[in-house]
Amino acid sequence: MTMPSIQQWFASIDIDRSGELDVNELQRALSLGNLNFGVSDVDQMIRAFDTRGRRRLSFQEFQRLHEFLVNIQSSFEYFDADRSRTLQVNEVQQALRHAGFQLDNPVLAAMMSRHDPDNSGTLTLDEYIRMCLFLQSCVRTFTAFDPQRSGQIRLDFNQWVYAASHVA
């Protein structure tokens, strides 16, 4: 989508004309694009891209979310080698590696378990989006505790609870 059409779309889904999208407005917009997420998932999307802590998305934040979703959908389609409209574990691993995540097998298994609610061993697009949002949230939270970018952090219990509360 070009910038003017994204702006027009944003304006059309900003029902209350506040210049920001709340969870209900974003949920409606996503469903128009055949992405059906519950309120808690949409809230997670907002929190992942809300840089101001308002639980609402400005146009610029919405643009970043839109770009993220387009990239995730393209990645999903690219790595869905058998065109099954689902990603097998090996396809998920390849897609995540391509995105820069080098997850070891136990971590990948835990991620699949968390994001594969029907225990099919595959992820649909919606499930893959949830996994990628979770990983983005993990990166954002981890980075807050790793200002030197060493790749390692130490947390006391209070910091752990704080960090865990920010990873959806």
Coordinates of N, CA, C and O in Angstrom, one line a residue:
M1 N 0.8 -1.2 0.0 CA 0.0 0.0 0.0 C 0.9 1.2 0.0 O 1.9 1.3 0.7
T2 N 0.5 2.2 -0.7 CA 1.2 3.5 -0.8 C 0.9 4.3 0.4 O -0.2 4.1 1.1
M3 N 1.7 5.3 0.7 CA 1.5 6.2 1.8 C 0.1 6.8 1.8 O -0.6 6.8 2.8
P4 N -0.4 7.5 0.7 CA -1.7 8.1 0.7 C -2.8 7.1 1.0 O -3.7 7.3 1.8
S5 N -2.7 5.8 0.5 CA -3.7 4.9 0.7 C -3.7 4.3 2.1 O -4.8 4.1 2.7
I6 N -2.5 4.2 2.8 CA -2.4 3.9 4.2 C -3.1 5.0 5.0 O -3.8 4.7 6.0
Q7 N -2.8 6.2 4.7 CA -3.4 7.3 5.4 C -4.9 7.3 5.3 O -5.6 7.6 6.3
Q8 N -5.4 7.1 4.1 CA -6.8 7.0 3.9 C -7.5 5.9 4.7 O -8.5 6.0 5.3
W9 N -6.8 4.7 4.6 CA -7.3 3.6 5.4 C -7.3 3.9 6.9 O -8.3 3.6 7.6
F10 N -6.2 4.5 7.4 CA -6.1 4.9 8.8 C -7.3 5.8 9.1 O -8.0 5.6 10.1
A11 N -7.5 6.8 8.3 CA -8.6 7.8 8.6 C -10.0 7.1 8.6 O -10.8 7.4 9.4
S12 N -10.1 6.1 7.7 CA -11.4 5.4 7.6 C -11.7 4.5 8.8 O -12.9 4.3 9.1
I13 N -10.6 4.0 9.4 CA -10.9 3.1 10.6 C -10.8 3.8 11.9 O -11.1 3.3 12.9
D14 N -10.3 5.1 11.9 CA -10.3 5.9 13.1 C -11.7 6.5 13.3 O -12.0 7.6 13.0
I15 N -12.6 5.6 13.8 CA -14.0 5.9 13.9 C -14.3 7.2 14.7 O -15.1 8.0 14.4
D16 N -13.5 7.3 15.8 CA -13.8 8.4 16.7 C -13.0 9.7 16.3 O -13.1 10.7 17.0
R17 N -12.3 9.6 15.2 CA -11.5 10.8 14.7 C -10.5 11.4 15.7 O -10.3 12.6 15.7
S18 N -9.9 10.5 16.5 CA -9.0 10.9 17.5 C -7.6 11.1 17.0 O -6.7 11.6 17.7
G19 N -7.3 10.5 15.8 CA -6.0 10.5 15.3 C -5.2 9.3 15.8 O -4.0 9.2 15.5
E20 N -5.8 8.5 16.5 CA -5.2 7.3 17.1 C -6.2 6.1 17.0 O -7.4 6.3 16.9
L21 N -5.6 4.9 16.9 CA -6.5 3.7 16.9 C -6.5 3.0 18.2 O -5.4 2.8 18.8
D22 N -7.7 2.7 18.7 CA -7.8 1.9 19.9 C -7.9 0.5 19.5 O -8.0 0.1 18.4
V23 N -8.0 -0.4 20.5 CA -8.1 -1.8 20.3 C -9.3 -2.2 19.4 O -9.2 -3.1 18.5
N24 N -10.4 -1.6 19.6 CA -11.6 -2.0 18.9 C -11.5 -1.5 17.4 O -11.9 -2.3 16.5
E25 N -11.0 -0.3 17.2 CA -10.8 0.1 15.8 C -9.8 -0.7 15.1 O -10.0 -1.1 13.9
L26 N -8.7 -1.1 15.7 CA -7.7 -1.9 15.1 C -8.2 -3.3 14.8 O -8.0 -3.9 13.8
Q27 N -9.0 -3.9 15.8 CA -9.6 -5.2 15.6 C -10.5 -5.2 14.4 O -10.4 -6.1 13.5
R28 N -11.3 -4.2 14.2 CA -12.2 -4.1 13.0 C -11.4 -4.0 11.7 O -11.7 -4.7 10.7
A29 N -10.3 -3.2 11.7 CA -9.5 -3.1 10.6 C -8.8 -4.4 10.2 O -8.8 -4.7 9.0
L30 N -8.3 -5.1 11.2 CA -7.6 -6.4 10.9 C -8.6 -7.4 10.3 O -8.3 -8.1 9.4
S31 N -9.9 -7.4 10.8 CA -10.9 -8.3 10.3 C -11.2 -8.0 8.9 O -11.5 -8.9 8.1
L32 N -11.2 -6.7 8.5 CA -11.4 -6.4 7.1 C -10.4 -7.0 6.2 O -10.6 -7.3 5.0
G33 N -9.2 -7.2 6.7 CA -8.1 -7.9 6.0 C -8.0 -9.4 6.2 O -7.0 -10.0 6.0
N34 N -9.1 -9.9 6.7 CA -9.2 -11.4 7.0 C -8.2 -11.9 8.0 O -7.8 -13.0 8.0
L35 N -7.8 -11.0 8.9 CA -7.0 -11.3 10.1 C -7.9 -11.2 11.3 O -8.2 -10.1 11.8
N36 N -8.3 -12.3 11.8 CA -9.3 -12.3 12.9 C -8.6 -12.6 14.2 O -8.2 -13.8 14.5
F37 N -8.4 -11.6 15.0 CA -7.8 -11.7 16.3 C -8.7 -11.3 17.4 O -9.5 -10.3 17.3
G38 N -8.5 -11.9 18.6 CA -9.3 -11.5 19.8 C -8.7 -10.2 20.3 O -7.6 -9.7 19.9
V39 N -9.4 -9.6 21.2 CA -9.1 -8.3 21.8 C -7.7 -8.4 22.5 O -6.9 -7.5 22.3
S40 N -7.4 -9.5 23.2 CA -6.1 -9.6 23.8 C -4.9 -9.6 22.8 O -3.9 -9.0 23.1
D41 N -5.1 -10.3 21.7 CA -4.1 -10.3 20.6 C -3.9 -8.9 20.0 O -2.8 -8.5 19.8
V42 N -5.0 -8.2 19.8 CA -4.9 -6.9 19.2 C -4.3 -6.0 20.2 O -3.4 -5.1 19.8
D43 N -4.6 -6.1 21.5 CA -3.9 -5.3 22.5 C -2.4 -5.6 22.5 O -1.6 -4.6 22.6
Q44 N -2.0 -6.8 22.3 CA -0.6 -7.1 22.2 C 0.0 -6.5 21.0 O 1.2 -5.9 21.1
M45 N -0.7 -6.4 19.9 CA -0.1 -5.7 18.7 C 0.1 -4.2 19.0 O 1.1 -3.7 18.7
I46 N -0.9 -3.7 19.7 CA -0.8 -2.2 20.0 C 0.3 -2.0 20.9 O 1.2 -1.1 20.7
R47 N 0.5 -2.8 22.0 CA 1.6 -2.6 22.9 C 2.9 -2.8 22.3 O 3.9 -2.2 22.6
A48 N 3.0 -3.7 21.3 CA 4.3 -4.0 20.6 C 4.7 -2.8 19.7 O 5.9 -2.6 19.5
F49 N 3.8 -1.9 19.3 CA 4.1 -0.8 18.4 C 3.8 0.5 19.0 O 4.2 1.5 18.4
D50 N 3.2 0.6 20.2 CA 2.9 1.8 20.8 C 4.2 2.3 21.6 O 4.6 1.8 22.6
T51 N 4.8 3.4 21.0 CA 6.0 3.9 21.6 C 5.8 4.9 22.7 O 6.7 5.3 23.4
R52 N 4.5 5.3 22.9 CA 4.2 6.3 23.8 C 3.5 5.8 25.1 O 3.3 6.6 26.0
G53 N 3.2 4.5 25.1 CA 2.6 3.9 26.3 C 1.2 4.3 26.5 O 0.7 4.3 27.6
R54 N 0.5 4.6 25.5 CA -0.9 5.1 25.6 C -1.9 4.0 25.3 O -3.1 4.2 25.4
R55 N -1.5 2.8 24.8 CA -2.3 1.7 24.4 C -3.2 2.1 23.2 O -4.3 1.6 23.1
R56 N -2.7 3.0 22.4 CA -3.4 3.5 21.2 C -2.3 3.7 20.1 O -1.1 4.0 20.5
L57 N -2.6 3.5 18.9 CA -1.6 3.7 17.8 C -1.8 5.0 17.0 O -2.9 5.3 16.6
S58 N -0.7 5.8 17.0 CA -0.7 6.9 16.1 C -0.6 6.4 14.6 O -0.4 5.2 14.4
F59 N -0.7 7.4 13.7 CA -0.5 6.9 12.3 C 0.8 6.3 12.0 O 0.9 5.3 11.4
Q60 N 1.9 6.9 12.6 CA 3.2 6.4 12.3 C 3.4 5.0 13.0 O 4.0 4.1 12.4
E61 N 2.8 4.8 14.1 CA 2.9 3.5 14.8 C 2.1 2.5 14.0 O 2.5 1.3 13.8
F62 N 0.9 2.9 13.5 CA 0.1 2.0 12.7 C 0.8 1.6 11.4 O 0.8 0.5 11.0
Q63 N 1.6 2.6 10.8 CA 2.4 2.3 9.6 C 3.4 1.2 9.9 O 3.6 0.3 9.1
R64 N 4.1 1.3 11.0 CA 5.1 0.3 11.4 C 4.4 -1.1 11.6 O 4.9 -2.1 11.2
L65 N 3.2 -1.1 12.3 CA 2.5 -2.4 12.4 C 2.1 -2.9 11.1 O 2.2 -4.1 10.8
H66 N 1.6 -2.1 10.2 CA 1.2 -2.5 8.9 C 2.4 -3.1 8.1 O 2.3 -4.2 7.5
E67 N 3.5 -2.5 8.2 CA 4.7 -3.0 7.5 C 5.1 -4.3 8.1 O 5.5 -5.3 7.4
F68 N 5.1 -4.4 9.4 CA 5.4 -5.7 10.1 C 4.5 -6.8 9.6 O 5.0 -7.9 9.3
L69 N 3.2 -6.5 9.6 CA 2.2 -7.6 9.2 C 2.4 -8.0 7.7 O 2.3 -9.2 7.4
V70 N 2.7 -7.0 6.9 CA 3.0 -7.3 5.5 C 4.2 -8.2 5.3 O 4.2 -9.2 4.6
N71 N 5.3 -7.8 6.1 CA 6.5 -8.6 6.1 C 6.3 -10.0 6.6 O 6.8 -11.0 6.0
I72 N 5.5 -10.2 7.7 CA 5.3 -11.5 8.3 C 4.5 -12.3 7.3 O 4.7 -13.5 7.1
Q73 N 3.5 -11.7 6.7 CA 2.7 -12.5 5.7 C 3.5 -12.9 4.5 O 3.4 -14.1 4.0
S74 N 4.4 -12.1 4.0 CA 5.3 -12.4 2.9 C 6.2 -13.5 3.3 O 6.4 -14.5 2.5
S75 N 6.8 -13.5 4.5 CA 7.6 -14.5 5.0 C 6.9 -15.8 5.1 O 7.4 -16.9 4.7
F76 N 5.7 -15.8 5.7 CA 4.8 -17.0 5.8 C 4.6 -17.6 4.4 O 4.8 -18.8 4.3
E77 N 4.3 -16.8 3.5 CA 4.0 -17.4 2.1 C 5.3 -17.9 1.5 O 5.2 -19.0 0.9
Y78 N 6.4 -17.2 1.7 CA 7.7 -17.7 1.1 C 8.1 -19.0 1.7 O 8.5 -19.9 1.0
F79 N 8.0 -19.2 3.0 CA 8.5 -20.4 3.7 C 7.5 -21.5 3.7 O 7.8 -22.6 4.1
D80 N 6.2 -21.3 3.3 CA 5.2 -22.3 3.2 C 5.5 -23.1 1.9 O 4.8 -23.0 0.9
A81 N 6.6 -23.9 1.9 CA 7.1 -24.6 0.7 C 6.0 -25.5 0.0 O 6.0 -25.5 -1.2
D82 N 5.2 -26.1 0.8 CA 4.2 -27.1 0.2 C 2.9 -26.4 -0.1 O 1.9 -27.1 -0.5
R83 N 2.8 -25.1 0.2 CA 1.6 -24.3 -0.1 C 0.4 -24.9 0.7 O -0.8 -24.8 0.2
S84 N 0.6 -25.4 1.9 CA -0.5 -25.9 2.7 C -1.2 -24.9 3.5 O -2.2 -25.2 4.1
R85 N -0.8 -23.6 3.4 CA -1.3 -22.5 4.2 C -1.1 -22.7 5.7 O -1.7 -22.1 6.5
T86 N -0.1 -23.5 6.0 CA 0.4 -23.7 7.3 C 1.9 -23.8 7.2 O 2.5 -24.2 6.2
L87 N 2.6 -23.5 8.3 CA 4.1 -23.7 8.4 C 4.3 -24.9 9.3 O 3.9 -25.0 10.4
Q88 N 5.1 -25.9 8.8 CA 5.6 -27.0 9.5 C 6.7 -26.5 10.4 O 7.2 -25.4 10.2
V89 N 7.1 -27.3 11.4 CA 8.2 -26.8 12.4 C 9.4 -26.4 11.6 O 10.0 -25.4 11.9
N90 N 9.9 -27.2 10.7 CA 11.1 -26.9 9.9 C 10.9 -25.6 9.1 O 11.9 -24.8 9.0
E91 N 9.7 -25.3 8.6 CA 9.5 -24.1 7.9 C 9.5 -22.9 8.9 O 10.0 -21.8 8.5
V92 N 8.9 -23.1 10.1 CA 8.9 -22.0 11.1 C 10.4 -21.7 11.4 O 10.7 -20.5 11.5
Q93 N 11.2 -22.7 11.7 CA 12.6 -22.5 12.0 C 13.3 -21.7 10.9 O 14.1 -20.8 11.2
Q94 N 13.1 -22.1 9.7 CA 13.7 -21.4 8.6 C 13.3 -19.9 8.5 O 14.1 -19.0 8.3
A95 N 12.0 -19.7 8.7 CA 11.5 -18.3 8.6 C 12.0 -17.5 9.8 O 12.4 -16.3 9.6
L96 N 12.1 -18.1 11.0 CA 12.6 -17.3 12.1 C 14.1 -17.1 11.9 O 14.6 -16.0 12.3
R97 N 14.9 -18.0 11.4 CA 16.3 -17.8 11.1 C 16.5 -16.7 10.1 O 17.4 -15.8 10.3
H98 N 15.6 -16.7 9.1 CA 15.7 -15.7 8.1 C 15.4 -14.3 8.7 O 16.0 -13.3 8.3
A99 N 14.6 -14.3 9.8 CA 14.3 -13.0 10.5 C 15.3 -12.7 11.5 O 15.2 -11.6 12.2
G100 N 16.3 -13.5 11.7 CA 17.4 -13.2 12.6 C 17.4 -13.9 13.9 O 18.2 -13.6 14.8
F101 N 16.4 -14.8 14.1 CA 16.3 -15.5 15.4 C 16.9 -16.9 15.3 O 16.4 -17.7 14.5
Q102 N 18.0 -17.1 16.0 CA 18.6 -18.4 16.1 C 18.2 -19.1 17.3 O 18.9 -19.1 18.3
L103 N 17.0 -19.7 17.3 CA 16.4 -20.4 18.5 C 16.9 -21.9 18.5 O 16.8 -22.5 17.5
D104 N 17.3 -22.3 19.6 CA 17.7 -23.7 19.7 C 16.4 -24.6 19.8 O 15.3 -24.1 20.0
N105 N 16.6 -25.9 19.6 CA 15.5 -26.8 19.4 C 14.5 -26.8 20.6 O 13.3 -26.8 20.4
P106 N 15.0 -26.8 21.9 CA 14.1 -26.7 23.0 C 13.2 -25.4 23.0 O 12.1 -25.5 23.4
V107 N 13.9 -24.3 22.7 CA 13.1 -23.1 22.6 C 12.1 -23.1 21.5 O 11.0 -22.7 21.7
L108 N 12.5 -23.6 20.4 CA 11.5 -23.7 19.2 C 10.4 -24.6 19.6 O 9.2 -24.2 19.3
A109 N 10.6 -25.7 20.3 CA 9.6 -26.6 20.7 C 8.6 -25.9 21.7 O 7.4 -26.0 21.6
A110 N 9.2 -25.1 22.6 CA 8.4 -24.4 23.6 C 7.5 -23.3 22.8 O 6.3 -23.1 23.2
M111 N 8.1 -22.6 21.9 CA 7.4 -21.6 21.1 C 6.2 -22.3 20.3 O 5.1 -21.8 20.2
M112 N 6.5 -23.4 19.7 CA 5.5 -24.1 18.9 C 4.4 -24.5 19.9 O 3.2 -24.4 19.6
S113 N 4.7 -25.0 21.0 CA 3.7 -25.5 22.0 C 2.8 -24.3 22.4 O 1.6 -24.4 22.5
R114 N 3.4 -23.2 22.6 CA 2.7 -22.0 23.1 C 1.8 -21.4 22.0 O 0.6 -21.0 22.2
H115 N 2.2 -21.5 20.7 CA 1.5 -20.8 19.6 C 0.8 -21.8 18.7 O 0.2 -21.3 17.7
D116 N 0.7 -23.0 19.0 CA 0.0 -24.0 18.2 C -1.1 -24.6 19.1 O -1.0 -25.7 19.6
P117 N -2.2 -23.9 19.4 CA -3.2 -24.3 20.3 C -3.9 -25.6 20.0 O -4.3 -26.3 20.9
D118 N -4.0 -26.0 18.7 CA -4.6 -27.2 18.4 C -3.7 -28.4 18.3 O -4.1 -29.5 18.0
N119 N -2.4 -28.1 18.7 CA -1.4 -29.2 18.7 C -1.2 -29.9 17.4 O -1.0 -31.1 17.4
S120 N -1.4 -29.2 16.3 CA -1.3 -29.8 15.0 C 0.2 -30.0 14.5 O 0.4 -30.7 13.5
G121 N 1.1 -29.3 15.2 CA 2.5 -29.4 14.7 C 2.7 -28.4 13.6 O 3.8 -28.4 13.0
T122 N 1.8 -27.6 13.3 CA 1.9 -26.5 12.2 C 1.3 -25.2 12.8 O 0.6 -25.2 13.8
L123 N 1.7 -24.1 12.1 CA 1.1 -22.8 12.5 C 0.4 -22.2 11.3 O 0.9 -22.3 10.2
T124 N -0.8 -21.7 11.5 CA -1.5 -20.9 10.5 C -0.9 -19.5 10.5 O -0.1 -19.2 11.4
L125 N -1.3 -18.7 9.6 CA -0.8 -17.4 9.5 C -1.1 -16.6 10.8 O -0.2 -15.9 11.3
D126 N -2.3 -16.7 11.3 CA -2.6 -16.0 12.6 C -1.7 -16.5 13.7 O -1.3 -15.6 14.5
E127 N -1.5 -17.7 13.8 CA -0.6 -18.3 14.9 C 0.8 -17.8 14.7 O 1.5 -17.5 15.6
Y128 N 1.3 -17.8 13.4 CA 2.6 -17.3 13.1 C 2.8 -15.8 13.5 O 3.8 -15.4 14.0
I129 N 1.8 -15.1 13.2 CA 1.8 -13.6 13.5 C 1.9 -13.5 15.0 O 2.7 -12.7 15.6
R130 N 1.1 -14.3 15.8 CA 1.2 -14.2 17.3 C 2.6 -14.6 17.7 O 3.1 -14.0 18.7
M131 N 3.2 -15.6 17.1 CA 4.6 -16.0 17.5 C 5.5 -14.9 17.3 O 6.4 -14.5 18.1
C132 N 5.5 -14.2 16.1 CA 6.4 -13.2 15.8 C 6.2 -11.9 16.7 O 7.1 -11.3 17.0
L133 N 4.9 -11.6 17.0 CA 4.7 -10.6 17.9 C 5.3 -10.9 19.3 O 5.8 -10.0 20.0
F134 N 5.1 -12.1 19.7 CA 5.7 -12.5 21.0 C 7.2 -12.3 21.0 O 7.8 -11.8 21.9
L135 N 7.9 -12.8 19.9 CA 9.3 -12.6 19.8 C 9.7 -11.2 19.8 O 10.7 -10.8 20.4
Q136 N 8.9 -10.3 19.1 CA 9.2 -8.9 19.0 C 9.1 -8.3 20.4 O 10.0 -7.5 20.9
S137 N 8.1 -8.7 21.2 CA 8.0 -8.3 22.5 C 9.1 -8.7 23.4 O 9.6 -8.0 24.3
C138 N 9.6 -10.0 23.2 CA 10.7 -10.5 23.9 C 12.0 -9.7 23.7 O 12.7 -9.3 24.6
V139 N 12.2 -9.4 22.4 CA 13.4 -8.6 22.0 C 13.3 -7.2 22.7 O 14.3 -6.7 23.3
R140 N 12.2 -6.6 22.6 CA 12.0 -5.2 23.2 C 12.2 -5.2 24.7 O 12.9 -4.4 25.2
T141 N 11.7 -6.2 25.4 CA 11.9 -6.3 26.8 C 13.3 -6.7 27.2 O 13.9 -6.1 28.1
F142 N 13.9 -7.6 26.5 CA 15.3 -8.1 26.7 C 16.2 -6.9 26.5 O 17.1 -6.6 27.4
T143 N 16.0 -6.1 25.5 CA 16.9 -5.0 25.1 C 16.9 -3.9 26.2 O 17.9 -3.3 26.5
A144 N 15.7 -3.8 26.9 CA 15.6 -2.8 28.0 C 16.6 -3.2 29.1 O 17.0 -2.3 29.8
F145 N 16.9 -4.4 29.3 CA 17.8 -4.9 30.3 C 19.2 -5.1 29.9 O 20.0 -5.6 30.6
D146 N 19.4 -4.9 28.6 CA 20.7 -5.2 28.0 C 21.2 -4.0 27.2 O 21.4 -4.0 26.0
P147 N 21.4 -2.9 27.9 CA 21.8 -1.6 27.2 C 23.1 -1.7 26.4 O 23.3 -1.0 25.5
Q148 N 24.1 -2.6 26.9 CA 25.3 -2.7 26.2 C 25.2 -3.7 25.0 O 26.2 -3.9 24.3
R149 N 24.1 -4.3 24.8 CA 23.9 -5.3 23.8 C 24.8 -6.5 23.9 O 25.4 -7.0 22.9
S150 N 25.0 -7.0 25.1 CA 26.0 -8.1 25.3 C 25.3 -9.4 25.0 O 26.0 -10.4 24.8
G151 N 24.0 -9.4 24.9 CA 23.3 -10.7 24.7 C 23.0 -11.5 25.9 O 22.5 -12.6 25.9
Q152 N 23.3 -10.9 27.1 CA 23.1 -11.6 28.4 C 22.6 -10.6 29.4 O 23.0 -9.4 29.4
I153 N 21.7 -11.0 30.2 CA 21.2 -10.1 31.3 C 21.1 -10.9 32.6 O 21.0 -12.1 32.6
R154 N 21.1 -10.2 33.7 CA 20.9 -10.7 35.0 C 19.7 -10.0 35.6 O 19.6 -8.7 35.6
L155 N 18.8 -10.7 36.2 CA 17.6 -10.1 36.7 C 17.3 -10.6 38.2 O 17.5 -11.8 38.4
D156 N 16.9 -9.7 39.0 CA 16.4 -10.1 40.3 C 15.0 -10.5 40.1 O 14.4 -10.3 39.1
F157 N 14.3 -10.9 41.2 CA 12.9 -11.4 41.0 C 12.0 -10.3 40.6 O 11.2 -10.5 39.7
N158 N 12.1 -9.1 41.2 CA 11.3 -8.0 40.8 C 11.5 -7.6 39.3 O 10.5 -7.3 38.6
Q159 N 12.7 -7.6 38.9 CA 13.0 -7.3 37.5 C 12.4 -8.4 36.6 O 11.9 -8.1 35.5
W160 N 12.5 -9.6 37.0 CA 11.9 -10.7 36.2 C 10.4 -10.6 36.1 O 9.8 -10.7 35.0
V161 N 9.7 -10.2 37.2 CA 8.3 -10.0 37.1 C 7.9 -8.9 36.2 O 7.0 -8.9 35.4
Y162 N 8.7 -7.8 36.4 CA 8.5 -6.6 35.5 C 8.7 -7.0 34.0 O 7.8 -6.7 33.2
A163 N 9.8 -7.7 33.7 CA 10.0 -8.1 32.3 C 8.9 -9.1 31.8 O 8.4 -8.9 30.7
A164 N 8.5 -10.0 32.6 CA 7.5 -11.0 32.2 C 6.2 -10.3 32.0 O 5.4 -10.7 31.1
S165 N 5.9 -9.3 32.7 CA 4.6 -8.6 32.6 C 4.6 -7.8 31.2 O 3.5 -7.4 30.8
H166 N 5.8 -7.5 30.7 CA 5.8 -6.8 29.4 C 6.0 -7.7 28.2 O 6.0 -7.2 27.1
V167 N 6.1 -9.0 28.4 CA 6.1 -10.0 27.3 C 4.8 -10.6 27.3 O 4.4 -11.3 28.2
A168 N 4.0 -10.4 26.2 CA 2.7 -11.0 26.1 C 2.7 -12.4 25.6 O 3.5 -12.7 24.8

